[in-house]
């Protein structure tokens, strides 16, 4: 099989399983258990120099050569360009996809990820400042998305890799301590996305070991 995804059950990995299923690509999964620090294994470092999941190996890459790809945004672009799906080749549509993909990887990921971290702390003094700071920013980002989706069915107009990227993080809205009913346009989009057969398959992929 040409594609092997190295992943664990996280928002950034779910972006990729959803994209792979929506694109109809066959792939194998190799679980990298980050709770056991497997991302620091030397053999994984050769694939992902930043010791992060997800990562991808494509043995049928450009010019028939094996290609490794790390960073979830880069993987989404790579797969979109490989298949010619969910990313316009040029023009305003491509710009819009890139804008919203970068919105996710630069903001709507780092901010709610910090909410996850601080919400899990048990020492109230340790968590209160950070939790308040990053919850405020996370809610602001939900507001940005809600305004965009009030005018568009999907973030970049047509369904794209930007939607797959953002979906991976909206999926964790309970951990963000966010009630989607407060953002009705995000809620509408989220429910429509989660009803798609390819998305359902992507979220059903086993990314933990039994």
XYZ file of C-alpha atoms in Angstrom:
210
model
C 0.000 0.000 0.000
C 1.449 3.313 -1.052
C 0.256 5.445 1.872
C 1.024 4.835 5.527
C -0.336 7.242 8.138
C 1.448 7.492 11.476
C -1.104 8.766 13.960
C -2.834 8.741 17.319
C -6.384 9.675 18.303
C -6.000 13.456 18.241
C -7.649 16.310 16.313
C -4.651 16.725 14.029
C -4.682 13.050 13.102
C -8.453 13.001 12.544
C -8.040 15.758 9.974
C -6.007 13.331 7.905
C -8.180 10.233 8.290
C -11.185 12.312 7.242
C -9.305 13.681 4.220
C -8.071 10.237 3.176
C -11.571 8.796 3.354
C -13.157 11.747 1.545
C -10.520 11.429 -1.179
C -11.100 7.694 -1.494
C -7.442 6.832 -0.944
C -6.364 3.421 0.369
C -3.947 3.652 3.277
C -2.534 1.806 6.241
C -2.350 3.163 9.777
C 0.556 2.793 12.153
C -0.385 3.917 15.649
C 2.215 6.066 17.402
C 1.164 6.080 21.048
C 2.074 9.538 22.273
C 1.008 8.606 25.807
C 3.968 6.210 25.787
C 6.370 8.706 24.154
C 6.620 6.607 20.990
C 6.890 9.827 18.973
C 10.458 10.158 20.264
C 11.626 6.846 18.787
C 14.588 7.361 16.429
C 12.833 5.602 13.549
C 9.873 7.971 13.832
C 12.214 10.964 13.987
C 13.357 10.029 10.481
C 9.789 10.603 9.268
C 8.753 13.486 11.514
C 11.729 15.625 12.580
C 9.543 17.569 15.052
C 8.486 14.380 16.881
C 4.808 15.093 16.221
C 1.950 13.102 14.774
C 0.529 12.826 12.199
C 3.096 11.955 9.588
C 2.802 10.232 6.236
C 4.883 8.001 4.000
C 3.931 7.734 0.341
C 5.934 5.071 -1.500
C 4.419 6.349 -4.750
C 5.368 9.979 -4.368
C 6.517 12.505 -6.968
C 8.427 10.866 -9.843
C 7.703 7.482 -8.287
C 9.944 8.178 -5.299
C 9.096 7.610 -1.641
C 7.952 10.825 0.018
C 7.642 11.535 3.729
C 5.441 14.393 4.930
C 5.071 15.795 8.441
C 2.792 18.536 9.847
C -0.936 18.067 9.344
C -1.417 21.140 7.154
C 1.381 20.054 4.836
C -0.096 16.554 4.646
C -3.501 17.948 3.661
C -1.969 20.065 0.896
C 0.129 17.127 -0.301
C -2.875 14.805 -0.507
C -5.057 17.443 -2.158
C -2.436 18.060 -4.824
C -1.794 14.330 -5.261
C -5.464 13.659 -5.945
C -6.586 16.965 -7.451
C -9.379 17.143 -4.866
C -10.552 19.723 -2.314
C -7.997 22.375 -3.305
C -8.431 24.503 -6.433
C -5.374 24.567 -8.654
C -5.300 28.353 -8.829
C -7.226 31.545 -8.347
C -9.324 33.006 -5.568
C -10.659 29.612 -4.532
C -7.169 28.345 -3.795
C -6.340 31.493 -1.848
C -9.464 31.048 0.286
C -8.605 27.428 1.101
C -5.075 28.409 2.086
C -6.348 31.274 4.247
C -8.679 29.070 6.255
C -6.206 26.210 6.463
C -3.624 28.599 7.926
C -6.292 30.007 10.255
C -6.641 26.522 11.666
C -3.002 25.517 11.947
C -1.913 28.900 13.296
C -4.801 29.659 15.642
C -7.711 27.247 15.882
C -5.610 24.397 17.134
C -2.972 26.045 19.292
C -5.536 28.028 21.328
C -8.041 25.238 22.087
C -5.113 22.883 22.593
C -4.023 25.098 25.487
C -7.565 24.930 26.866
C -7.184 21.141 26.897
C -3.941 21.497 28.826
C -5.099 23.959 31.473
C -8.519 22.366 31.953
C -6.813 19.094 32.866
C -4.741 20.613 35.679
C -5.885 19.887 39.214
C -4.097 22.756 40.951
C -6.499 25.697 40.688
C -3.746 28.285 41.058
C -1.851 26.724 38.164
C -4.760 26.522 35.774
C -6.937 29.599 36.324
C -4.909 32.221 34.455
C -4.054 30.039 31.470
C -7.540 28.609 31.191
C -9.159 32.047 31.209
C -6.674 33.379 28.651
C -7.016 30.575 26.145
C -10.755 30.100 26.591
C -11.202 33.766 25.679
C -9.130 33.326 22.527
C -10.862 30.055 21.645
C -14.283 31.698 21.920
C -13.060 34.572 19.752
C -11.985 32.077 17.082
C -15.361 30.340 17.206
C -16.879 33.761 16.622
C -14.695 34.319 13.571
C -15.807 30.975 12.186
C -19.448 31.645 12.962
C -19.369 34.917 11.031
C -17.726 33.243 8.053
C -20.203 30.375 7.987
C -23.131 32.771 8.200
C -22.277 33.660 4.599
C -20.812 30.408 3.260
C -21.741 26.725 3.407
C -18.062 25.839 3.846
C -15.067 27.885 4.913
C -13.580 28.464 1.471
C -16.868 28.402 -0.438
C -16.703 24.798 -1.683
C -15.799 21.836 0.522
C -12.023 21.741 0.941
C -9.107 20.579 3.041
C -9.672 23.682 5.182
C -12.954 22.160 6.368
C -11.241 18.869 7.186
C -8.564 20.723 9.162
C -11.021 22.778 11.192
C -13.364 19.832 11.742
C -10.650 17.929 13.605
C -10.664 20.630 16.259
C -14.384 21.460 16.384
C -14.846 17.728 17.059
C -13.277 18.421 20.446
C -15.619 21.279 21.342
C -16.695 19.589 24.622
C -13.062 19.655 25.742
C -12.879 23.312 24.705
C -15.838 23.858 27.061
C -17.780 25.322 24.131
C -21.527 24.938 23.574
C -22.001 24.919 19.807
C -25.539 26.245 20.153
C -23.909 29.596 20.957
C -22.421 29.506 17.440
C -25.342 28.330 15.298
C -23.597 28.596 11.941
C -20.659 26.540 13.205
C -23.140 24.047 14.621
C -24.948 23.762 11.272
C -21.647 23.226 9.448
C -20.398 20.733 12.036
C -23.540 18.618 11.896
C -23.481 18.621 8.090
C -19.811 17.627 8.044
C -20.236 14.846 10.598
C -23.116 13.404 8.547
C -20.901 12.870 5.493
C -20.055 9.199 4.832
C -16.365 9.918 4.294
C -16.153 11.884 7.529
C -17.878 9.099 9.438
C -15.360 6.615 8.062
C -12.491 8.925 8.951
C -13.591 9.188 12.566
C -14.186 5.443 12.781
C -10.567 4.604 11.921
C -8.848 3.008 14.928
C -6.051 5.304 16.076
C -5.434 3.619 19.417
C -4.264 0.137 20.223
C -6.700 -2.195 21.955
